[in-house]
Coordinates of N, CA and C in Angstrom, one line a residue:
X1 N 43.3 -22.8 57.0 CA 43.8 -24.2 57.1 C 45.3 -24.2 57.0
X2 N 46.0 -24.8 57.7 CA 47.2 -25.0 57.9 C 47.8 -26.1 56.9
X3 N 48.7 -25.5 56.2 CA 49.7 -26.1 55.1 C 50.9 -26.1 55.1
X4 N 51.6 -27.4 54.7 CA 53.2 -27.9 55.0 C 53.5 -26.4 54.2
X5 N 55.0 -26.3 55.6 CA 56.4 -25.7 54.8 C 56.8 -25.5 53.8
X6 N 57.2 -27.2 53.5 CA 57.7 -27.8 52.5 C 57.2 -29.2 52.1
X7 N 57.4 -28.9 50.3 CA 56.7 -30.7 49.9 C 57.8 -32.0 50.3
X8 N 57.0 -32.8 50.8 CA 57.9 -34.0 51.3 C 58.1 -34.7 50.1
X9 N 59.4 -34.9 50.6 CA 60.2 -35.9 49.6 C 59.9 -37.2 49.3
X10 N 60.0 -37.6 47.9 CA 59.9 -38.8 47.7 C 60.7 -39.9 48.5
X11 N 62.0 -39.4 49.6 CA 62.4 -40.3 50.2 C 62.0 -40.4 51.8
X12 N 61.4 -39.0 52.0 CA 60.7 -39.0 53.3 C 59.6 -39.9 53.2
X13 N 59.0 -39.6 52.1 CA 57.6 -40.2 52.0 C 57.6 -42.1 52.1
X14 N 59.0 -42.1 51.4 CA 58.9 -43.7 51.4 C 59.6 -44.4 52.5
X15 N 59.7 -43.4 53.1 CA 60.5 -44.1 54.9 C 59.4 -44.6 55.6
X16 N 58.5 -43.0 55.2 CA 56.8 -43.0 56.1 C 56.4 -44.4 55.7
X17 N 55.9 -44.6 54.8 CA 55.0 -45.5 54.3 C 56.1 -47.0 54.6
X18 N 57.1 -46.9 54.6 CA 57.9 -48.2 55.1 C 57.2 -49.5 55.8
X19 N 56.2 -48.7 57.0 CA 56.1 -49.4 57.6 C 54.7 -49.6 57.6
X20 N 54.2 -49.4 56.4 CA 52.5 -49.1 56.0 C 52.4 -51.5 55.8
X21 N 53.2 -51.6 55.3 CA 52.9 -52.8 54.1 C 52.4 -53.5 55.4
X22 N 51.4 -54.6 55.0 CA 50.9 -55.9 55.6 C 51.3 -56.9 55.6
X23 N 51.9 -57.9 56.3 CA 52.7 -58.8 56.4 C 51.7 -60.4 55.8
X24 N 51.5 -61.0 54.9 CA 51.6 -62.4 54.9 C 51.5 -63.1 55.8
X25 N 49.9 -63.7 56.0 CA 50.3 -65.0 56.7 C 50.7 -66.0 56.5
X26 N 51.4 -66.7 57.0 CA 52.4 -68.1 56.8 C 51.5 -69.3 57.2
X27 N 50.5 -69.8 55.9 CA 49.9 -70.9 56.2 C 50.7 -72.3 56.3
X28 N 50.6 -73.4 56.7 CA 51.1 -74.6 56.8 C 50.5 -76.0 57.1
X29 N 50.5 -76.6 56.5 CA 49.8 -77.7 56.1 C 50.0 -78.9 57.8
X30 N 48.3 -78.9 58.3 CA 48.6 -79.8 59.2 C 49.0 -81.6 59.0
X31 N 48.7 -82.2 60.1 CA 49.0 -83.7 59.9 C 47.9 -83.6 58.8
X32 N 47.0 -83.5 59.2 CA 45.6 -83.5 58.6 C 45.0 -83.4 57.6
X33 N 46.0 -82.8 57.3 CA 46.0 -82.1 55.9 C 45.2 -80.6 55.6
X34 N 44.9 -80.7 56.4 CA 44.0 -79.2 56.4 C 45.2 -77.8 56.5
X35 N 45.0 -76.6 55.6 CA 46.0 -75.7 55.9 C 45.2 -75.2 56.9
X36 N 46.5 -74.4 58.3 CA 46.6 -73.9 59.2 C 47.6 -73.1 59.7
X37 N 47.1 -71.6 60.8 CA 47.9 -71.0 60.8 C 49.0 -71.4 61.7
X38 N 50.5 -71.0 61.4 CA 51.9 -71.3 62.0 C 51.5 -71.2 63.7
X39 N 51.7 -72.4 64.9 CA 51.4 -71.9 66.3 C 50.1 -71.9 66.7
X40 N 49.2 -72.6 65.8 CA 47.8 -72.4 66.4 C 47.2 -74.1 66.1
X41 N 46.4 -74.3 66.8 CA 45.7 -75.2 67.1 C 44.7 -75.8 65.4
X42 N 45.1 -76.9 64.8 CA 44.4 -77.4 63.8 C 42.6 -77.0 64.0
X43 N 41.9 -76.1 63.5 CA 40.5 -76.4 63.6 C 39.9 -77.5 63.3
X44 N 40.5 -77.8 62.3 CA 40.0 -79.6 61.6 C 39.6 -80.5 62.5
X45 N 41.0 -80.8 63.1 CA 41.3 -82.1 64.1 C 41.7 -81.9 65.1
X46 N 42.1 -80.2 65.7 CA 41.9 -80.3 67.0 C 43.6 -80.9 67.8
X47 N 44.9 -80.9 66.7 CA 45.5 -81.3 67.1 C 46.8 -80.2 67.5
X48 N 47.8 -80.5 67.7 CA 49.0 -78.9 67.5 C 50.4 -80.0 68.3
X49 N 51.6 -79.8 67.3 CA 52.4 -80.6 67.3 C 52.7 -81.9 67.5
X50 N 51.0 -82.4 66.8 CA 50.9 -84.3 66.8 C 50.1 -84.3 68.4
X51 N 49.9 -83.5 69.1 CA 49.0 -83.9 70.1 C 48.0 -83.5 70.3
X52 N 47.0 -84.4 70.9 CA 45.1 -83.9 70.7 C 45.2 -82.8 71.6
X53 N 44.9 -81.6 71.4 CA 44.1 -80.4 72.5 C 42.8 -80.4 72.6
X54 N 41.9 -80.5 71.7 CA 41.1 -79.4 71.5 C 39.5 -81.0 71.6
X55 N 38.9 -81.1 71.4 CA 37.7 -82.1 70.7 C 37.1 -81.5 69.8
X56 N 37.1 -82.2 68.8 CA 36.0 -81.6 67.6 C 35.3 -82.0 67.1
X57 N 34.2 -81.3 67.5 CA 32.6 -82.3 66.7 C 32.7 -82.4 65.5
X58 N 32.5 -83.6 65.0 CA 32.0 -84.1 63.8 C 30.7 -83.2 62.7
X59 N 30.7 -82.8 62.0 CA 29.7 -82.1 61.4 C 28.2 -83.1 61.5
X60 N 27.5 -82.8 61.1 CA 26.4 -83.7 61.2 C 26.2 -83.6 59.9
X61 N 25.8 -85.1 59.2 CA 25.5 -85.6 57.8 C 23.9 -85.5 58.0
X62 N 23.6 -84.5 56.9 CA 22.3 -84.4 56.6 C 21.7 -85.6 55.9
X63 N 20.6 -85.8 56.3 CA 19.8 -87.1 56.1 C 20.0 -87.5 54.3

């Protein structure tokens, strides 16, 4: 089995992993009130920058 040279450095190692982290998504609160993601279309209401896109059914009220 093939083995490093040399042990990598604690600053090599944390260059590598730099770019490991996961970024946050940036929720934001529609007209709606419902949170939604930044650029996307309200699921709720179907709306995105105050105008209707989308239709959305109403859930149905169980008897």
């Amino acid at each position: 089995m093939a083995l490093p040279k040399k042990k990598t450095s604690r600053s090599k190692r944390g260059m590598r992993r730099s770019h490991d982290a996961v970024s946050i998504p940036n929720p934001i609160y529609c007209e709606c009130g419902e949170l939604k993601r930044s650029h996307r279309i309200c699921s709720a209401c179907g709306t995105y920058k105050g105008v209707k896109r989308i239709a959305v059914q109403e859930p149905d009220v169980a008897k």
